[in-house]
PDB file of C-alpha atoms and ligand atoms in Angstrom:
ATOM      1  CA  MET A 298      64.602  -2.411   6.344  1.00 42.00           C
ATOM      2  CA  GLN A 299      65.742  -2.357   2.755  1.00 47.00           C
ATOM      3  CA  ASN A 300      67.890   0.529   1.645  1.00 44.00           C
ATOM      4  CA  SER A 301      65.668   1.560  -1.190  1.00 57.00           C
ATOM      5  CA  LYS A 302      66.036   4.809  -3.040  1.00 61.00           C
ATOM      6  CA  LYS A 303      63.161   6.346  -1.123  1.00 63.00           C
ATOM      7  CA  LEU A 304      65.088   6.103   2.124  1.00 61.00           C
ATOM      8  CA  ARG A 305      67.590   8.468   0.638  1.00 59.00           C
ATOM      9  CA  ASN A 306      65.092  11.323   0.739  1.00 73.00           C
ATOM     10  CA  TRP A 307      63.191  12.740   3.713  1.00 81.00           C
ATOM     11  CA  LEU A 308      63.115   9.521   5.676  1.00 81.00           C
ATOM     12  CA  GLU A 309      66.884   9.354   5.636  1.00 81.00           C
ATOM     13  CA  ALA A 310      67.010  12.803   7.172  1.00 80.00           C
ATOM     14  CA  PHE A 311      65.728  11.222  10.401  1.00 79.00           C
ATOM     15  CA  GLY A 312      68.894   9.118  10.566  1.00 77.00           C
ATOM     16  CA  LEU A 313      66.844   5.986  11.206  1.00 78.00           C
ATOM     17  CA  ASP A 314      68.162   2.473  10.730  1.00 74.00           C
ATOM     18  CA  HIS A 315      64.723   1.018  11.365  1.00 81.00           C
ATOM     19  CA  PRO A 316      61.163   1.764  10.247  1.00 92.00           C
ATOM     20  CA  LEU A 317      59.809   5.163  11.227  1.00 95.00           C
ATOM     21  CA  VAL A 318      57.539   4.924  14.268  1.00 97.00           C
ATOM     22  CA  ILE A 319      54.804   7.532  14.606  1.00 98.00           C
ATOM     23  CA  ALA A 320      52.714   7.216  17.764  1.00 98.00           C
ATOM     24  CA  GLY A 321      50.336   9.224  19.898  1.00 98.00           C
ATOM     25  CA  PRO A 322      46.663   9.597  20.638  1.00 98.00           C
ATOM     26  CA  CYS A 323      43.884   9.566  18.098  1.00 98.00           C
ATOM     27  CA  SER A 324      42.890  12.989  19.436  1.00 98.00           C
ATOM     28  CA  ALA A 325      44.621  15.656  21.447  1.00 98.00           C
ATOM     29  CA  GLU A 326      42.273  16.020  24.420  1.00 98.00           C
ATOM     30  CA  THR A 327      43.975  18.346  26.906  1.00 98.00           C
ATOM     31  CA  GLN A 328      47.404  19.894  27.209  1.00 98.00           C
ATOM     32  CA  GLU A 329      48.175  17.573  30.131  1.00 98.00           C
ATOM     33  CA  GLN A 330      47.205  14.505  28.087  1.00 98.00           C
ATOM     34  CA  VAL A 331      49.399  15.499  25.117  1.00 98.00           C
ATOM     35  CA  LEU A 332      52.406  16.263  27.327  1.00 98.00           C
ATOM     36  CA  LYS A 333      51.994  13.122  29.408  1.00 98.00           C
ATOM     37  CA  ILE A 334      51.847  10.852  26.365  1.00 98.00           C
ATOM     38  CA  ALA A 335      54.743  12.691  24.737  1.00 98.00           C
ATOM     39  CA  HIS A 336      56.920  12.086  27.788  1.00 98.00           C
ATOM     40  CA  GLN A 337      55.909   8.424  27.918  1.00 98.00           C
ATOM     41  CA  LEU A 338      56.751   7.983  24.239  1.00 98.00           C
ATOM     42  CA  LYS A 339      60.016   9.859  24.162  1.00 96.00           C
ATOM     43  CA  ASP A 340      61.993   6.899  25.526  1.00 93.00           C
ATOM     44  CA  THR A 341      60.420   4.441  23.081  1.00 95.00           C
ATOM     45  CA  ASP A 342      61.307   4.048  19.413  1.00 94.00           C
ATOM     46  CA  THR A 343      58.842   6.770  18.520  1.00 96.00           C
ATOM     47  CA  THR A 344      60.323   9.509  16.351  1.00 95.00           C
ATOM     48  CA  VAL A 345      57.128  11.420  15.587  1.00 97.00           C
ATOM     49  CA  LEU A 346      54.278  12.305  17.958  1.00 98.00           C
ATOM     50  CA  ARG A 347      50.839  12.188  16.345  1.00 98.00           C
ATOM     51  CA  ALA A 348      47.614  13.771  17.629  1.00 98.00           C
ATOM     52  CA  GLY A 349      44.493  14.765  15.728  1.00 98.00           C
ATOM     53  CA  ILE A 350      43.178  18.224  16.561  1.00 98.00           C
ATOM     54  CA  TRP A 351      40.658  18.565  13.742  1.00 98.00           C
ATOM     55  CA  LYS A 352      38.718  15.307  13.709  1.00 96.00           C
ATOM     56  CA  PRO A 353      36.434  14.684  10.720  1.00 92.00           C
ATOM     57  CA  ARG A 354      33.929  12.332  12.342  1.00 88.00           C
ATOM     58  CA  THR A 355      31.748  10.232  10.101  1.00 88.00           C
ATOM     59  CA  ARG A 356      28.627  11.176  12.054  1.00 91.00           C
ATOM     60  CA  PRO A 357      27.877  14.365  13.988  1.00 93.00           C
ATOM     61  CA  GLY A 358      27.570  14.399  17.739  1.00 91.00           C
ATOM     62  CA  ASN A 359      31.016  12.963  18.416  1.00 90.00           C
ATOM     63  CA  PHE A 360      34.103  14.808  19.637  1.00 93.00           C
ATOM     64  CA  GLU A 361      35.393  16.804  16.652  1.00 94.00           C
ATOM     65  CA  GLY A 362      38.721  17.833  18.090  1.00 97.00           C
ATOM     66  CA  VAL A 363      40.048  20.698  20.164  1.00 98.00           C
ATOM     67  CA  GLY A 364      40.992  22.712  17.079  1.00 97.00           C
ATOM     68  CA  ALA A 365      43.847  25.173  16.696  1.00 97.00           C
ATOM     69  CA  LEU A 366      44.426  25.307  20.456  1.00 97.00           C
ATOM     70  CA  GLY A 367      45.979  21.843  20.211  1.00 98.00           C
ATOM     71  CA  LEU A 368      48.736  23.145  17.912  1.00 98.00           C
ATOM     72  CA  LYS A 369      50.293  24.931  20.885  1.00 98.00           C
ATOM     73  CA  TRP A 370      50.197  21.721  22.904  1.00 98.00           C
ATOM     74  CA  LEU A 371      52.031  19.876  20.136  1.00 98.00           C
ATOM     75  CA  GLN A 372      54.609  22.661  19.969  1.00 98.00           C
ATOM     76  CA  GLU A 373      55.078  22.442  23.717  1.00 98.00           C
ATOM     77  CA  ALA A 374      55.434  18.649  23.530  1.00 98.00           C
ATOM     78  CA  LYS A 375      58.087  19.075  20.868  1.00 98.00           C
ATOM     79  CA  ASP A 376      59.962  21.659  22.956  1.00 98.00           C
ATOM     80  CA  GLN A 377      59.889  19.428  26.022  1.00 98.00           C
ATOM     81  CA  THR A 378      60.727  16.085  24.411  1.00 98.00           C
ATOM     82  CA  GLY A 379      62.472  16.838  21.110  1.00 96.00           C
ATOM     83  CA  MET A 380      60.048  14.590  19.235  1.00 96.00           C
ATOM     84  CA  LEU A 381      58.789  15.662  15.834  1.00 96.00           C
ATOM     85  CA  THR A 382      55.048  16.322  15.511  1.00 98.00           C
ATOM     86  CA  THR A 383      52.315  15.491  13.053  1.00 98.00           C
ATOM     87  CA  THR A 384      48.618  16.271  12.751  1.00 98.00           C
ATOM     88  CA  GLU A 385      45.829  15.906  10.192  1.00 98.00           C
ATOM     89  CA  VAL A 386      44.951  18.833   7.951  1.00 98.00           C
ATOM     90  CA  ALA A 387      41.649  18.831   6.104  1.00 98.00           C
ATOM     91  CA  ASN A 388      41.566  22.257   4.436  1.00 98.00           C
ATOM     92  CA  ALA A 389      43.833  25.170   3.462  1.00 98.00           C
ATOM     93  CA  ASN A 390      43.136  27.027   6.704  1.00 98.00           C
ATOM     94  CA  HIS A 391      44.375  24.043   8.722  1.00 98.00           C
ATOM     95  CA  VAL A 392      47.525  24.038   6.601  1.00 98.00           C
ATOM     96  CA  ASP A 393      48.215  27.733   7.299  1.00 98.00           C
ATOM     97  CA  LEU A 394      47.720  27.261  11.037  1.00 98.00           C
ATOM     98  CA  ALA A 395      49.827  24.090  11.188  1.00 98.00           C
ATOM     99  CA  LEU A 396      52.677  25.762   9.290  1.00 97.00           C
ATOM    100  CA  LYS A 397      52.540  28.792  11.601  1.00 97.00           C
ATOM    101  CA  HIS A 398      52.921  26.459  14.571  1.00 97.00           C
ATOM    102  CA  ASP A 399      55.826  24.586  13.036  1.00 96.00           C
ATOM    103  CA  ILE A 400      54.162  21.163  12.870  1.00 98.00           C
ATOM    104  CA  ASP A 401      56.784  18.940  11.195  1.00 96.00           C
ATOM    105  CA  ILE A 402      54.662  16.536   9.191  1.00 97.00           C
ATOM    106  CA  LEU A 403      51.109  16.980   7.907  1.00 98.00           C
ATOM    107  CA  TRP A 404      48.847  14.085   7.112  1.00 98.00           C
ATOM    108  CA  ILE A 405      45.810  13.943   4.869  1.00 98.00           C
ATOM    109  CA  GLY A 406      42.981  11.859   6.319  1.00 98.00           C
ATOM    110  CA  ALA A 407      41.071   9.107   4.562  1.00 98.00           C
ATOM    111  CA  ARG A 408      37.900  11.221   4.378  1.00 97.00           C
ATOM    112  CA  THR A 409      39.862  13.972   2.648  1.00 98.00           C
ATOM    113  CA  THR A 410      41.717  11.831   0.098  1.00 98.00           C
ATOM    114  CA  VAL A 411      38.336  10.935  -1.425  1.00 98.00           C
ATOM    115  CA  SER A 412      37.733  14.570  -2.414  1.00 98.00           C
ATOM    116  CA  PRO A 413      39.826  15.842  -5.340  1.00 98.00           C
ATOM    117  CA  PHE A 414      38.869  19.526  -4.907  1.00 98.00           C
ATOM    118  CA  VAL A 415      39.868  19.487  -1.239  1.00 98.00           C
ATOM    119  CA  VAL A 416      43.086  17.604  -1.990  1.00 98.00           C
ATOM    120  CA  GLN A 417      43.861  20.202  -4.674  1.00 98.00           C
ATOM    121  CA  GLU A 418      43.142  23.062  -2.267  1.00 98.00           C
ATOM    122  CA  ILE A 419      45.538  21.577   0.302  1.00 98.00           C
ATOM    123  CA  ALA A 420      48.185  20.850  -2.327  1.00 98.00           C
ATOM    124  CA  ASP A 421      47.934  24.471  -3.557  1.00 98.00           C
ATOM    125  CA  ALA A 422      48.306  25.745   0.013  1.00 98.00           C
ATOM    126  CA  LEU A 423      51.501  23.691   0.296  1.00 98.00           C
ATOM    127  CA  GLN A 424      52.870  24.577  -3.152  1.00 97.00           C
ATOM    128  CA  GLY A 425      56.647  24.038  -3.206  1.00 95.00           C
ATOM    129  CA  THR A 426      56.921  23.279   0.518  1.00 94.00           C
ATOM    130  CA  ASP A 427      59.664  21.085   1.896  1.00 92.00           C
ATOM    131  CA  LYS A 428      57.338  19.889   4.663  1.00 94.00           C
ATOM    132  CA  THR A 429      56.662  16.186   4.680  1.00 95.00           C
ATOM    133  CA  VAL A 430      53.105  15.263   3.735  1.00 97.00           C
ATOM    134  CA  LEU A 431      51.646  11.791   4.321  1.00 98.00           C
ATOM    135  CA  ILE A 432      48.570  10.833   2.328  1.00 98.00           C
ATOM    136  CA  LYS A 433      46.244   8.249   3.809  1.00 98.00           C
ATOM    137  CA  ASN A 434      44.395   5.972   1.435  1.00 99.00           C
ATOM    138  CA  PRO A 435      40.801   7.005   0.677  1.00 98.00           C
ATOM    139  CA  VAL A 436      38.117   5.306   2.774  1.00 98.00           C
ATOM    140  CA  ASN A 437      36.960   3.293  -0.222  1.00 98.00           C
ATOM    141  CA  PRO A 438      39.131   0.745  -2.054  1.00 98.00           C
ATOM    142  CA  ASP A 439      39.835   3.017  -5.023  1.00 98.00           C
ATOM    143  CA  LEU A 440      43.474   3.006  -6.075  1.00 98.00           C
ATOM    144  CA  ALA A 441      42.912   5.798  -8.616  1.00 98.00           C
ATOM    145  CA  LEU A 442      41.733   8.254  -5.948  1.00 98.00           C
ATOM    146  CA  TRP A 443      44.835   7.546  -3.872  1.00 98.00           C
ATOM    147  CA  LEU A 444      47.111   7.873  -6.914  1.00 98.00           C
ATOM    148  CA  GLY A 445      45.302  11.068  -7.885  1.00 98.00           C
ATOM    149  CA  ALA A 446      46.031  12.628  -4.508  1.00 98.00           C
ATOM    150  CA  VAL A 447      49.714  11.711  -4.801  1.00 98.00           C
ATOM    151  CA  GLU A 448      49.820  13.214  -8.285  1.00 98.00           C
ATOM    152  CA  ARG A 449      48.189  16.461  -7.100  1.00 98.00           C
ATOM    153  CA  PHE A 450      50.867  16.915  -4.428  1.00 98.00           C
ATOM    154  CA  TYR A 451      53.706  16.073  -6.785  1.00 97.00           C
ATOM    155  CA  SER A 452      52.261  18.534  -9.322  1.00 98.00           C
ATOM    156  CA  ALA A 453      52.258  21.202  -6.598  1.00 98.00           C
ATOM    157  CA  ASN A 454      55.979  20.459  -6.220  1.00 96.00           C
ATOM    158  CA  VAL A 455      55.605  18.906  -2.771  1.00 95.00           C
ATOM    159  CA  GLN A 456      58.497  16.447  -2.918  1.00 92.00           C
ATOM    160  CA  ASN A 457      58.637  15.016   0.599  1.00 94.00           C
ATOM    161  CA  LEU A 458      55.680  12.722   0.264  1.00 96.00           C
ATOM    162  CA  GLY A 459      54.696   9.437   1.807  1.00 96.00           C
ATOM    163  CA  VAL A 460      51.543   7.351   1.971  1.00 97.00           C
ATOM    164  CA  ILE A 461      49.723   5.756   4.873  1.00 98.00           C
ATOM    165  CA  HIS A 462      47.789   2.539   4.464  1.00 98.00           C
ATOM    166  CA  ARG A 463      44.832   2.619   6.903  1.00 98.00           C
ATOM    167  CA  GLY A 464      42.520   0.091   5.296  1.00 98.00           C
ATOM    168  CA  PHE A 465      39.286   0.348   3.314  1.00 98.00           C
ATOM    169  CA  SER A 466      35.691   0.329   4.422  1.00 97.00           C
ATOM    170  CA  THR A 467      33.312  -2.457   3.494  1.00 95.00           C
ATOM    171  CA  TYR A 468      29.625  -2.803   4.221  1.00 95.00           C
ATOM    172  CA  GLU A 469      30.097  -6.390   5.332  1.00 94.00           C
ATOM    173  CA  LYS A 470      31.316  -6.889   8.879  1.00 91.00           C
ATOM    174  CA  THR A 471      34.761  -8.501   9.000  1.00 95.00           C
ATOM    175  CA  LYS A 472      37.316  -8.893  11.757  1.00 97.00           C
ATOM    176  CA  TYR A 473      38.713  -5.551  10.682  1.00 98.00           C
ATOM    177  CA  ARG A 474      37.256  -2.096  11.086  1.00 98.00           C
ATOM    178  CA  ASN A 475      38.714  -1.368   7.640  1.00 98.00           C
ATOM    179  CA  ASN A 476      39.796  -4.186   5.370  1.00 98.00           C
ATOM    180  CA  PRO A 477      43.550  -4.102   4.690  1.00 98.00           C
ATOM    181  CA  GLU A 478      43.356  -5.094   0.995  1.00 98.00           C
ATOM    182  CA  TRP A 479      47.158  -5.457   0.974  1.00 98.00           C
ATOM    183  CA  GLN A 480      47.232  -5.538  -2.828  1.00 98.00           C
ATOM    184  CA  ILE A 481      46.156  -1.889  -3.132  1.00 98.00           C
ATOM    185  CA  PRO A 482      49.234  -0.336  -1.473  1.00 98.00           C
ATOM    186  CA  ILE A 483      51.396  -2.820  -3.393  1.00 97.00           C
ATOM    187  CA  ASP A 484      49.837  -1.596  -6.650  1.00 98.00           C
ATOM    188  CA  LEU A 485      50.384   2.001  -5.569  1.00 98.00           C
ATOM    189  CA  GLN A 486      54.043   1.242  -4.827  1.00 95.00           C
ATOM    190  CA  ASN A 487      54.440  -0.309  -8.248  1.00 96.00           C
ATOM    191  CA  GLN A 488      53.559   3.078  -9.725  1.00 96.00           C
ATOM    192  CA  PHE A 489      55.505   5.162  -7.184  1.00 95.00           C
ATOM    193  CA  PRO A 490      58.344   2.918  -5.984  1.00 93.00           C
ATOM    194  CA  ASP A 491      60.157   5.766  -4.214  1.00 90.00           C
ATOM    195  CA  LEU A 492      57.212   6.729  -2.032  1.00 94.00           C
ATOM    196  CA  PRO A 493      57.672   5.707   1.617  1.00 94.00           C
ATOM    197  CA  LEU A 494      54.812   3.478   2.761  1.00 96.00           C
ATOM    198  CA  ILE A 495      53.591   3.560   6.349  1.00 97.00           C
ATOM    199  CA  LEU A 496      51.057   1.253   7.973  1.00 98.00           C
ATOM    200  CA  ASP A 497      48.327   2.580  10.262  1.00 99.00           C
ATOM    201  CA  PRO A 498      47.304  -0.686  11.937  1.00 99.00           C
ATOM    202  CA  SER A 499      44.975   1.120  14.359  1.00 99.00           C
ATOM    203  CA  HIS A 500      42.330   2.165  11.841  1.00 98.00           C
ATOM    204  CA  ILE A 501      42.571  -1.148  10.004  1.00 98.00           C
ATOM    205  CA  ALA A 502      42.090  -3.129  13.209  1.00 98.00           C
ATOM    206  CA  GLY A 503      39.593  -1.040  15.163  1.00 98.00           C
ATOM    207  CA  ARG A 504      40.657  -3.213  18.110  1.00 98.00           C
ATOM    208  CA  ARG A 505      43.797  -3.687  20.143  1.00 98.00           C
ATOM    209  CA  ASP A 506      44.381  -7.418  19.847  1.00 98.00           C
ATOM    210  CA  ILE A 507      45.356  -7.579  16.172  1.00 98.00           C
ATOM    211  CA  ILE A 508      47.599  -4.508  15.987  1.00 98.00           C
ATOM    212  CA  PHE A 509      50.729  -6.615  16.397  1.00 98.00           C
ATOM    213  CA  GLU A 510      49.960  -9.079  13.599  1.00 98.00           C
ATOM    214  CA  LEU A 511      49.159  -6.243  11.207  1.00 98.00           C
ATOM    215  CA  CYS A 512      52.469  -4.551  12.005  1.00 98.00           C
ATOM    216  CA  GLN A 513      54.300  -7.845  11.494  1.00 98.00           C
ATOM    217  CA  THR A 514      52.716  -8.323   8.076  1.00 98.00           C
ATOM    218  CA  ALA A 515      53.678  -4.774   7.090  1.00 98.00           C
ATOM    219  CA  LEU A 516      57.294  -5.271   8.151  1.00 96.00           C
ATOM    220  CA  ASP A 517      57.388  -8.566   6.244  1.00 96.00           C
ATOM    221  CA  LEU A 518      56.249  -6.552   3.217  1.00 96.00           C
ATOM    222  CA  ASN A 519      59.061  -4.023   3.802  1.00 93.00           C
ATOM    223  CA  TYR A 520      56.908  -1.097   4.854  1.00 95.00           C
ATOM    224  CA  ASP A 521      58.893   1.975   5.842  1.00 94.00           C
ATOM    225  CA  GLY A 522      57.043   2.850   9.014  1.00 96.00           C
ATOM    226  CA  LEU A 523      54.144   2.454  11.403  1.00 98.00           C
ATOM    227  CA  MET A 524      51.643   4.974  12.746  1.00 98.00           C
ATOM    228  CA  VAL A 525      50.088   3.561  15.911  1.00 98.00           C
ATOM    229  CA  GLU A 526      47.396   5.214  18.028  1.00 98.00           C
ATOM    230  CA  THR A 527      48.661   5.310  21.603  1.00 98.00           C
ATOM    231  CA  HIS A 528      47.031   6.548  24.814  1.00 98.00           C
ATOM    232  CA  TYR A 529      47.920   6.057  28.499  1.00 98.00           C
ATOM    233  CA  ASP A 530      44.257   5.317  29.257  1.00 98.00           C
ATOM    234  CA  PRO A 531      42.891   3.840  26.011  1.00 98.00           C
ATOM    235  CA  ASP A 532      39.474   2.878  27.360  1.00 98.00           C
ATOM    236  CA  ASN A 533      38.770   6.476  28.285  1.00 98.00           C
ATOM    237  CA  ALA A 534      40.108   8.060  25.102  1.00 98.00           C
ATOM    238  CA  TRP A 535      37.754  10.639  23.602  1.00 96.00           C
ATOM    239  CA  SER A 536      37.898   8.940  20.190  1.00 96.00           C
ATOM    240  CA  ASP A 537      38.843   5.490  18.878  1.00 97.00           C
ATOM    241  CA  ALA A 538      39.045   4.058  22.411  1.00 98.00           C
ATOM    242  CA  LYS A 539      38.895   0.405  21.305  1.00 98.00           C
ATOM    243  CA  GLN A 540      41.964   0.516  19.083  1.00 98.00           C
ATOM    244  CA  GLN A 541      44.486   2.519  21.078  1.00 98.00           C
ATOM    245  CA  ILE A 542      47.350   0.829  22.919  1.00 98.00           C
ATOM    246  CA  THR A 543      49.437   2.124  25.806  1.00 98.00           C
ATOM    247  CA  PRO A 544      52.968   3.471  25.333  1.00 98.00           C
ATOM    248  CA  GLN A 545      54.176   0.453  27.349  1.00 98.00           C
ATOM    249  CA  THR A 546      52.485  -1.957  24.930  1.00 98.00           C
ATOM    250  CA  LEU A 547      53.941  -0.058  22.001  1.00 98.00           C
ATOM    251  CA  ASP A 548      57.396  -0.250  23.528  1.00 97.00           C
ATOM    252  CA  GLN A 549      57.141  -4.021  23.986  1.00 97.00           C
ATOM    253  CA  MET A 550      55.716  -4.367  20.483  1.00 97.00           C
ATOM    254  CA  THR A 551      58.768  -2.739  18.919  1.00 96.00           C
ATOM    255  CA  VAL A 552      60.924  -5.296  20.751  1.00 95.00           C
ATOM    256  CA  ASP A 553      58.715  -8.195  19.613  1.00 96.00           C
ATOM    257  CA  LEU A 554      58.735  -6.863  16.058  1.00 96.00           C
ATOM    258  CA  ARG A 555      62.534  -6.653  16.298  1.00 90.00           C
ATOM    259  CA  ILE A 556      62.439  -2.981  15.428  1.00 89.00           C
ATOM    260  CA  ARG A 557      64.341  -2.486  18.638  1.00 72.00           C
ATOM    261  CA  LYS A 558      66.729  -5.000  20.099  1.00 56.00           C
ATOM    262  CA  LYS A 559      66.152  -5.744  23.771  1.00 50.00           C
ATOM    263  CA  GLY A 560      68.480  -3.698  25.888  1.00 54.00           C
ATOM    264  CA  ASP A 561      68.985  -0.953  23.276  1.00 57.00           C
TER     265      ASP A 561
HETATM  266  C1  PEP B 484      43.036   9.322  12.559  1.00 67.97           C
HETATM  267  O1  PEP B 484      44.213   9.119  12.190  1.00 67.97           O
HETATM  268  O2  PEP B 484      42.703   9.457  13.757  1.00 67.97           O
HETATM  269  C2  PEP B 484      41.971   9.296  11.539  1.00 67.97           C
HETATM  270  C3  PEP B 484      40.841   9.965  11.665  1.00 67.97           C
HETATM  271  O3  PEP B 484      42.286   8.496  10.540  1.00 67.97           O
HETATM  272  P1  PEP B 484      41.570   8.127   9.159  1.00 67.97           P
HETATM  273  O4  PEP B 484      41.594   9.382   8.347  1.00 67.97           O
HETATM  274  O5  PEP B 484      42.471   7.069   8.654  1.00 67.97           O
HETATM  275  O6  PEP B 484      40.192   7.631   9.484  1.00 67.97           O
HETATM  276 MN1   MN B 485      41.695   7.689  15.142  1.00 67.97          MN
END
């Protein structure tokens, strides 16, 4: 990984000499599930445990998350494993609850980044915080919306920012669930060169078999980290079952990607 200026800020605080790995289930399902995955991930290269507890589903009738209850599970996972935690926040109330439960990193989902008033509300709720906030690209391939969200957080004096590239929806069916459109994050980086850039291959792929190649492309492009959906029983996950990989697969992937040297 290049030693760019951005690695001198919050990312450097993790003491990493390799890209940041964030992993965990799409959704927190039960306390047992969160703790089991956390323990399986703690001996991998994963620094941050992810789990969605408020799930903005595109259509109603799907699992919409366990809600605030899951914050306690994440706290417990952190206490037991020492991993940092992250979850999605989609309004100011989520922010208050997540801060009260000491969640380390907050992420803004793709369905939230499209909405300037909601982004502003969340940025206001985080005014001046030193929490790290990761902003996913909007669902649609609109660089300005993504830039606008970054600007709203910077204007609210949230300095520890990063962005997550999770692909862009298209009406046409392609091999991807969300088209990567690699040029868009490159253009964003040209405007904010110090902003750490993380790939979410899971929501780009929508399937397990191309996660590796997406991660490889991102590392070739000097991305600063990966956020990979991981579940011990992917087929039976309550959301995004097709795209989740097991902690064992993730572990091997970090070896194959040369993030971790065999035997380390
Ligand atoms: C997620 O990370 O599970 C999620 C809902 O992501 P996105 O906002 O990228 O769709
Ligand atoms: Mn998901």
